[in-house]
GROMACS .gro file of C-alpha atoms in nm:
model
  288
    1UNK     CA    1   0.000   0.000   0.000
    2UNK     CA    2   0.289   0.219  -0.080
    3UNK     CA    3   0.241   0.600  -0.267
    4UNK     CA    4   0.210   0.521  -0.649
    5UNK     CA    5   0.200   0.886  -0.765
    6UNK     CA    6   0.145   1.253  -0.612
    7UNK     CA    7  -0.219   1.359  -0.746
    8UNK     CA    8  -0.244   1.642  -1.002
    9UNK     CA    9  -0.573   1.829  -0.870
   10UNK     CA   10  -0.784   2.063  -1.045
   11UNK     CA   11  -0.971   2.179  -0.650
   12UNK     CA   12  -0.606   2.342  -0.606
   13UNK     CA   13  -0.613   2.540  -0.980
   14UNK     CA   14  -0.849   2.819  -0.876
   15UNK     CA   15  -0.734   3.178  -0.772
   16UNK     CA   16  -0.902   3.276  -0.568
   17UNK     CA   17  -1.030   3.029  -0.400
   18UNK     CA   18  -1.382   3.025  -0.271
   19UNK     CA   19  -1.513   3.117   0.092
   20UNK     CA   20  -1.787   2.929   0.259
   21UNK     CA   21  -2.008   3.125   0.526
   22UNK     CA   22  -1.990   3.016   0.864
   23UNK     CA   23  -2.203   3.212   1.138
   24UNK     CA   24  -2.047   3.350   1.433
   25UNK     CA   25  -2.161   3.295   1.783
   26UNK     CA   26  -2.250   3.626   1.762
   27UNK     CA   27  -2.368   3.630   1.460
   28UNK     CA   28  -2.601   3.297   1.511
   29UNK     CA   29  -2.865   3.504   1.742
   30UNK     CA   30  -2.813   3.809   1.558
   31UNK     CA   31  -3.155   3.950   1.349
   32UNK     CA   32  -3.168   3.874   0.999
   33UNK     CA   33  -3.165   4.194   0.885
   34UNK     CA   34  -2.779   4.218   1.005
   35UNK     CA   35  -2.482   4.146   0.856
   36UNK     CA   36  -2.354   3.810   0.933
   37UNK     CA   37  -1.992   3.757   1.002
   38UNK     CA   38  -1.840   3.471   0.812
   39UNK     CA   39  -1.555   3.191   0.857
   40UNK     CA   40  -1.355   3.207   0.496
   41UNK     CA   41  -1.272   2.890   0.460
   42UNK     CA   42  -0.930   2.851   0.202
   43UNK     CA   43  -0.790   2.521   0.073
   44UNK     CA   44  -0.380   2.520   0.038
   45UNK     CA   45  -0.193   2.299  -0.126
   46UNK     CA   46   0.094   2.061   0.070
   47UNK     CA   47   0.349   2.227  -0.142
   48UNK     CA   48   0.260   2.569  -0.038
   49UNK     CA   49   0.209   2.455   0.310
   50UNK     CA   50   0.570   2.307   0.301
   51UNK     CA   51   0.688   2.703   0.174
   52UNK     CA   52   0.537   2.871   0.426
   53UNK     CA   53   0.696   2.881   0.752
   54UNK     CA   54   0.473   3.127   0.917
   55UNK     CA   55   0.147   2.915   0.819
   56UNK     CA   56   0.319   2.652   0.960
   57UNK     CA   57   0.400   2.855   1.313
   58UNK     CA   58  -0.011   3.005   1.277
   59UNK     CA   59  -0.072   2.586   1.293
   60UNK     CA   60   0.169   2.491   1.536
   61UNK     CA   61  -0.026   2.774   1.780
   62UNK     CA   62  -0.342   2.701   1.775
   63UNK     CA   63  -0.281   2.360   1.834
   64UNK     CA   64  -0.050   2.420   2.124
   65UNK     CA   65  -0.328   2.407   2.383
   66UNK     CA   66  -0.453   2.085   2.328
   67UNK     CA   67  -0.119   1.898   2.288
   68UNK     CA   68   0.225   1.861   2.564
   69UNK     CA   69   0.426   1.918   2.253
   70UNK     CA   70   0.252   1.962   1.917
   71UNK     CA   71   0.626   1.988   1.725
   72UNK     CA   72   0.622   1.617   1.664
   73UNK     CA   73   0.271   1.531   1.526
   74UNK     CA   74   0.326   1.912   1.268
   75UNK     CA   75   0.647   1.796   1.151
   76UNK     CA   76   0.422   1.467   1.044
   77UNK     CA   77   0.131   1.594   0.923
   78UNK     CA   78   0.305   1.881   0.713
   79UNK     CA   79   0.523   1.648   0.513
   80UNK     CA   80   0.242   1.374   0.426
   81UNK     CA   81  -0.010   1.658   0.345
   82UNK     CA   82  -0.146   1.731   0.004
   83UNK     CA   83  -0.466   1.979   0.091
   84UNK     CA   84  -0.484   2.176   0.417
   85UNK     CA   85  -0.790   2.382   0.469
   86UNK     CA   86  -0.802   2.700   0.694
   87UNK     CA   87  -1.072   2.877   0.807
   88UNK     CA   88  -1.050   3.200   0.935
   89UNK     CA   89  -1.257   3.498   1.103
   90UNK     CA   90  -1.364   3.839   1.001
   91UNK     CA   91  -1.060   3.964   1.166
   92UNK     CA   92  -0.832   3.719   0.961
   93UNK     CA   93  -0.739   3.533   1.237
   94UNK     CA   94  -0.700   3.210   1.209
   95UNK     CA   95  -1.018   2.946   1.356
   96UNK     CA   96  -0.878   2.620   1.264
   97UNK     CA   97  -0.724   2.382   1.001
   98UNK     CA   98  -0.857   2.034   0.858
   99UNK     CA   99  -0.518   1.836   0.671
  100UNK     CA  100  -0.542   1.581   0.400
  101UNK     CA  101  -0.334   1.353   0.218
  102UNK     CA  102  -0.450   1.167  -0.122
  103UNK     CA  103  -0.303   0.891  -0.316
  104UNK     CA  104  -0.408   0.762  -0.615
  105UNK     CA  105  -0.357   0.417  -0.616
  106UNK     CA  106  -0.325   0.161  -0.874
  107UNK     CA  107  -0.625  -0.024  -0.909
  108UNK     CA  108  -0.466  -0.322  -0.887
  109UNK     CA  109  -0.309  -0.230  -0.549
  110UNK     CA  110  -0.708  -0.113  -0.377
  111UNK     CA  111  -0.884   0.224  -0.386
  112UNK     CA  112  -0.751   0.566  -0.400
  113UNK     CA  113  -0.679   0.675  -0.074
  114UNK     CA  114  -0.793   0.991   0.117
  115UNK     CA  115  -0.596   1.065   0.442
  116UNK     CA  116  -0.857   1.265   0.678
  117UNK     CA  117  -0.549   1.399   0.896
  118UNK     CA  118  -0.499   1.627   1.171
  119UNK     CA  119  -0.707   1.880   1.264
  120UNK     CA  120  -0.764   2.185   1.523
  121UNK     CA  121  -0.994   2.480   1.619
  122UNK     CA  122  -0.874   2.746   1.791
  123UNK     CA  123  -0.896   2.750   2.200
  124UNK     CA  124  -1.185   2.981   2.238
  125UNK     CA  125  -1.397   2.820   1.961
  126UNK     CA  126  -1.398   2.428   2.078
  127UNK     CA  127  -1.699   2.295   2.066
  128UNK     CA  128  -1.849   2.511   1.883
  129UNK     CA  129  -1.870   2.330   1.555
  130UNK     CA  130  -1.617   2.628   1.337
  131UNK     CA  131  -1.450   2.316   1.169
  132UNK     CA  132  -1.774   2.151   1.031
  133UNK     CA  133  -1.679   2.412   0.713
  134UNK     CA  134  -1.384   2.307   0.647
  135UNK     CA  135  -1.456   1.950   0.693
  136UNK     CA  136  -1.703   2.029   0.439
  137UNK     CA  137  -1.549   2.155   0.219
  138UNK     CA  138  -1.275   1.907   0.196
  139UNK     CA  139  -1.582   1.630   0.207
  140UNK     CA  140  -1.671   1.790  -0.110
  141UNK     CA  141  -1.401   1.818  -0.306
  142UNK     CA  142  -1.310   1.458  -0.268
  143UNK     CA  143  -1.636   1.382  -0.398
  144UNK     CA  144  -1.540   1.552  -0.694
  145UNK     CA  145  -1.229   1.410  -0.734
  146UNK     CA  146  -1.398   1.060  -0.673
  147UNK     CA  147  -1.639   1.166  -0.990
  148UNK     CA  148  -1.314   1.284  -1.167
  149UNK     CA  149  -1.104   0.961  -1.156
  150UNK     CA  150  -1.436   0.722  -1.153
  151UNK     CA  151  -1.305   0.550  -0.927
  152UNK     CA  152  -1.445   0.540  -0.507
  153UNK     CA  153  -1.205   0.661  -0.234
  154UNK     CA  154  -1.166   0.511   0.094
  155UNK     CA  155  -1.119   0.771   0.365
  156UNK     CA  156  -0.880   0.663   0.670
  157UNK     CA  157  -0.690   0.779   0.953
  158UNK     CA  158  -0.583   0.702   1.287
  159UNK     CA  159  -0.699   0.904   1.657
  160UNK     CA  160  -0.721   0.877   1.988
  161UNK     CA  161  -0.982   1.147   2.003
  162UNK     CA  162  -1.340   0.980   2.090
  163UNK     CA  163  -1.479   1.321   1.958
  164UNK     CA  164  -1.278   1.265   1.641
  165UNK     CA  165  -1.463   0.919   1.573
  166UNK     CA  166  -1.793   1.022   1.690
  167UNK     CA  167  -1.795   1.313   1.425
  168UNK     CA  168  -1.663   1.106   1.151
  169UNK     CA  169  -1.946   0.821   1.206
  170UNK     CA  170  -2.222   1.108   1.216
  171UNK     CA  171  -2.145   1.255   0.887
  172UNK     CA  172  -1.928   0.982   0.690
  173UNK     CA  173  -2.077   0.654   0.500
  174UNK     CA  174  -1.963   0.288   0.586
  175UNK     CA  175  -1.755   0.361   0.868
  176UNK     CA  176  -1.564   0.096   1.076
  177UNK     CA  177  -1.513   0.002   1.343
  178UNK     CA  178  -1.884   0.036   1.422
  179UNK     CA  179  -1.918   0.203   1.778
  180UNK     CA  180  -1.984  -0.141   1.957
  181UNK     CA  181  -1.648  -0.246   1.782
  182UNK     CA  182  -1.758  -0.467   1.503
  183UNK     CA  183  -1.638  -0.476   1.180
  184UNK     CA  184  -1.614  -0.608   0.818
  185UNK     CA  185  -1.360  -0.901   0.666
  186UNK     CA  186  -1.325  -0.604   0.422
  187UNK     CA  187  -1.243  -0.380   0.683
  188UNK     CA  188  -1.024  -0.613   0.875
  189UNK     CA  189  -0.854  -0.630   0.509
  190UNK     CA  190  -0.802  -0.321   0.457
  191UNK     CA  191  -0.687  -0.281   0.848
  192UNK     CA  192  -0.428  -0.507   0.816
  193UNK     CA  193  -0.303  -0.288   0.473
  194UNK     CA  194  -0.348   0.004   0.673
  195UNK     CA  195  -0.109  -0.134   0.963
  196UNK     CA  196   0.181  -0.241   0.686
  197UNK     CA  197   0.154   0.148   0.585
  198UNK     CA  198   0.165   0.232   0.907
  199UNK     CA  199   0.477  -0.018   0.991
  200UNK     CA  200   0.268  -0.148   1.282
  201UNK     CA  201   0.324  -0.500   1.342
  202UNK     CA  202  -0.033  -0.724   1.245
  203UNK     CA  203  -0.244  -0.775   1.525
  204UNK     CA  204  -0.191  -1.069   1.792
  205UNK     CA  205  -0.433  -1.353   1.789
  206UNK     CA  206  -0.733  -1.281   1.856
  207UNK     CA  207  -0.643  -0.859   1.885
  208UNK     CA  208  -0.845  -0.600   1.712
  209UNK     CA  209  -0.741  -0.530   1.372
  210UNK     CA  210  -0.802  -0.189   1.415
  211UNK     CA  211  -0.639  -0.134   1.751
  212UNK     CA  212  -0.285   0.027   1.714
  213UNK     CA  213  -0.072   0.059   2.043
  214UNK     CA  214   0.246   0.262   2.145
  215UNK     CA  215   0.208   0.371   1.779
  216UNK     CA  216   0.176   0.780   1.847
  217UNK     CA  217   0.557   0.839   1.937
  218UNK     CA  218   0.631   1.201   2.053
  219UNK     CA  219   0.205   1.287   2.102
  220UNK     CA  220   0.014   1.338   2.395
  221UNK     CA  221  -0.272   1.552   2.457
  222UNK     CA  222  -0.304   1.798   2.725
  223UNK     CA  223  -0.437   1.795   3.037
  224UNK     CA  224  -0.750   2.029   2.969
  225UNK     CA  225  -0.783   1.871   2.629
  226UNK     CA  226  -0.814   1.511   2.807
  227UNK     CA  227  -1.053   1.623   3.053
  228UNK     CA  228  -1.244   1.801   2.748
  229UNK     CA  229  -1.262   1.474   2.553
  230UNK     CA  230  -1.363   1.281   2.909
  231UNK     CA  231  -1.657   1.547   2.961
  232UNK     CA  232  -1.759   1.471   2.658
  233UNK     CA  233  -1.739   1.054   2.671
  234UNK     CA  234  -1.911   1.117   2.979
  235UNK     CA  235  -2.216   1.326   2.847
  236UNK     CA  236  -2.286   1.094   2.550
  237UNK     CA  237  -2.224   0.757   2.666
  238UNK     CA  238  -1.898   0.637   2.477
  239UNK     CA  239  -1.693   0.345   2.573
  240UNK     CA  240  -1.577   0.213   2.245
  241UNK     CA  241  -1.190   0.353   2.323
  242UNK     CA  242  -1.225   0.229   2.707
  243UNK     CA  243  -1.355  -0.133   2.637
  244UNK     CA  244  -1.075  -0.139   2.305
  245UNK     CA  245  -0.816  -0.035   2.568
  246UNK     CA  246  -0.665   0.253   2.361
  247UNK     CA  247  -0.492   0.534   2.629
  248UNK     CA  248  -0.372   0.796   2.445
  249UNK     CA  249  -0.103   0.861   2.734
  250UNK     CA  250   0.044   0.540   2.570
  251UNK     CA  251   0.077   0.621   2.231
  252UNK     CA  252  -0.243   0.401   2.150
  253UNK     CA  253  -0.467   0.474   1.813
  254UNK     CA  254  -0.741   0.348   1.636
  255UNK     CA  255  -0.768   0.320   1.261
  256UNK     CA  256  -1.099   0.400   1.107
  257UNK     CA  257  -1.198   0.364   0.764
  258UNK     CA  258  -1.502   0.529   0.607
  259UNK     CA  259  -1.638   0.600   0.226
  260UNK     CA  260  -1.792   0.986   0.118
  261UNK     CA  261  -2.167   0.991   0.224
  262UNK     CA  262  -2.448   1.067  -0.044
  263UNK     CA  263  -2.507   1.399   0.047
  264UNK     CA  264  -2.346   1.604   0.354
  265UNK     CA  265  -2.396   1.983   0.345
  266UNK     CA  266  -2.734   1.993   0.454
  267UNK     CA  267  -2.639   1.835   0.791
  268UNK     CA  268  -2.321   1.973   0.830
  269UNK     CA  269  -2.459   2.340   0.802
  270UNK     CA  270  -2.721   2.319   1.003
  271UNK     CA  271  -2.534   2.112   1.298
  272UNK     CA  272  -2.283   2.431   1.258
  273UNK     CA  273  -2.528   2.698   1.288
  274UNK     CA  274  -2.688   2.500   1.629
  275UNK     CA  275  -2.353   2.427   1.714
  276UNK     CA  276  -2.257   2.781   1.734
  277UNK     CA  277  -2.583   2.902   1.851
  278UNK     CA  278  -2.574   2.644   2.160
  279UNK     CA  279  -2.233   2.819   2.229
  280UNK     CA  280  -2.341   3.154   2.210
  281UNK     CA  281  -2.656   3.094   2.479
  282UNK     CA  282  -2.394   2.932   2.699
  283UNK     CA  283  -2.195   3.234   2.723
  284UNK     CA  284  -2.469   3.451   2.752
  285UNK     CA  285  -2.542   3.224   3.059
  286UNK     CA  286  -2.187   3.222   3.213
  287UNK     CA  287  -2.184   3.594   3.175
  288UNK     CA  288  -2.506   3.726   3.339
   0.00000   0.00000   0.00000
């Protein structure tokens, strides 16, 4: 499952490139008859990411809070990527990134391959759904690169973020593991493929194809963001990492695969727009 060829991509030949509105918090409880702020959302290819040092240092801070040291997993995710997407406020600061790899894979060798990499929203906008644009966006444009080669991707990564997975099985097609753990001989296939990429060594008997441990060298999440993710494992109900046994304090991962959904901007946008609404009442809340 080796790289057969960098992808020539027509989504990175536009100048410039399109925004797609986001509302504030603000903005979500504002009357109509206002103007609405917006999140730009911009795609960037790897090669210009690679380039541009202070992009990279605009990444490396806002994804300082939730990592001990984000160096490691950057210097990574930089060099594999091939479309990063940025969103950013009215004040052209930056909200968050969403980074992707593609291959294009011989056919002979399995599908083309979409890499839905690392990701993260700036400290004062967490959970408040600002990245739903730019995932998207990027959800999008693989669809039409999946209509331009004729050919079906399968989307994959690895996390130990429960919030990641939960996301990607609300709004992404076929996905696996399921949430109780089950899964596929197709997916165990293409878990084991996955794992040779990787270098991990195959399962032992009887182990989870999908379960990757000590894998994350050089990666740990922060305090706050581990109590964040706990909070939220708490509030809806999630065990699938627990009863797997993947602790991100020891490097552990799981591999998910999924395939591009029928249809995904109706859902996305209006999650967003609650999203960002239920944020905005919060505050109001905390405040008075």
């Amino acid at each position: 499952m080796n790289p057969a060829s960098s992808v020539y991509d027509a989504d990175l030949c536009h100048s410039p490139l399109p925004s797609i509105p986001l509302l504030s918090p603000a903005a979500a409880s504002a009357p109509v008859r206002r103007r609405q702020p917006r999140l730009s959302v911009e795609l960037v290819s790897g090669e210009r990411l690679r380039r541009n040092s202070w992009l990279q240092t605009e990444l490396a801070l806002i994804a300082a809070p939730s990592y001990d040291d984000a160096s490691a997993i950057l210097a990574r995710e930089v060099a594999a990527c091939t479309h990063l997407y940025i969103g950013r406020d009215s004040a052209g600061l930056l909200a968050g990134f969403f980074m992707t790899g593609r291959e294009l894979m011989p056919a002979a060798l399995g599908p083309p391959l979409v890499h839905v990499g690392w990701s993260a929203t700036r400290h004062d906008l967490k959970n408040s759904g600002a990245t739903m644009a730019l995932f998207e966006r990027c959800i999008r444009d693989v669809q039409r690169w999946e209509r331009r080669i004729g050919r079906r991707a399968l989307l994959w990564s690895t996390t130990a973020s429960p919030t990641i997975y939960l996301g990607v099985s609300r709004y992404l097609a076929e996905v696996e593991p399921a949430a109780d753990g089950h899964y596929s001989r197709e997916g165990a296939h293409y878990a084991r493929r996955l794992r040779e990429r990787l270098g991990a060594p195959p399962p032992v008997d009887g182990g989870h194809p999908f379960v990757l441990h000590g894998v994350a060298r050089a990666t740990r999440y922060s305090l706050a963001e581990r109590q964040r993710i706990a909070r939220i494992c708490d509030r809806k109900g999630f065990s699938l990492f627990t009863r797997l046994d993947i602790d991100e304090q020891r490097e552990d991962r799981l591999i998910f695969i999924a395939r591009t959904p029928d249809d995904i901007g109706t859902t996305l946008s209006r999650a967003s727009a609650l999203a960002l609404a239920r944020r905005d009442r919060n505050e109001r809340r905390r405040s008075a």
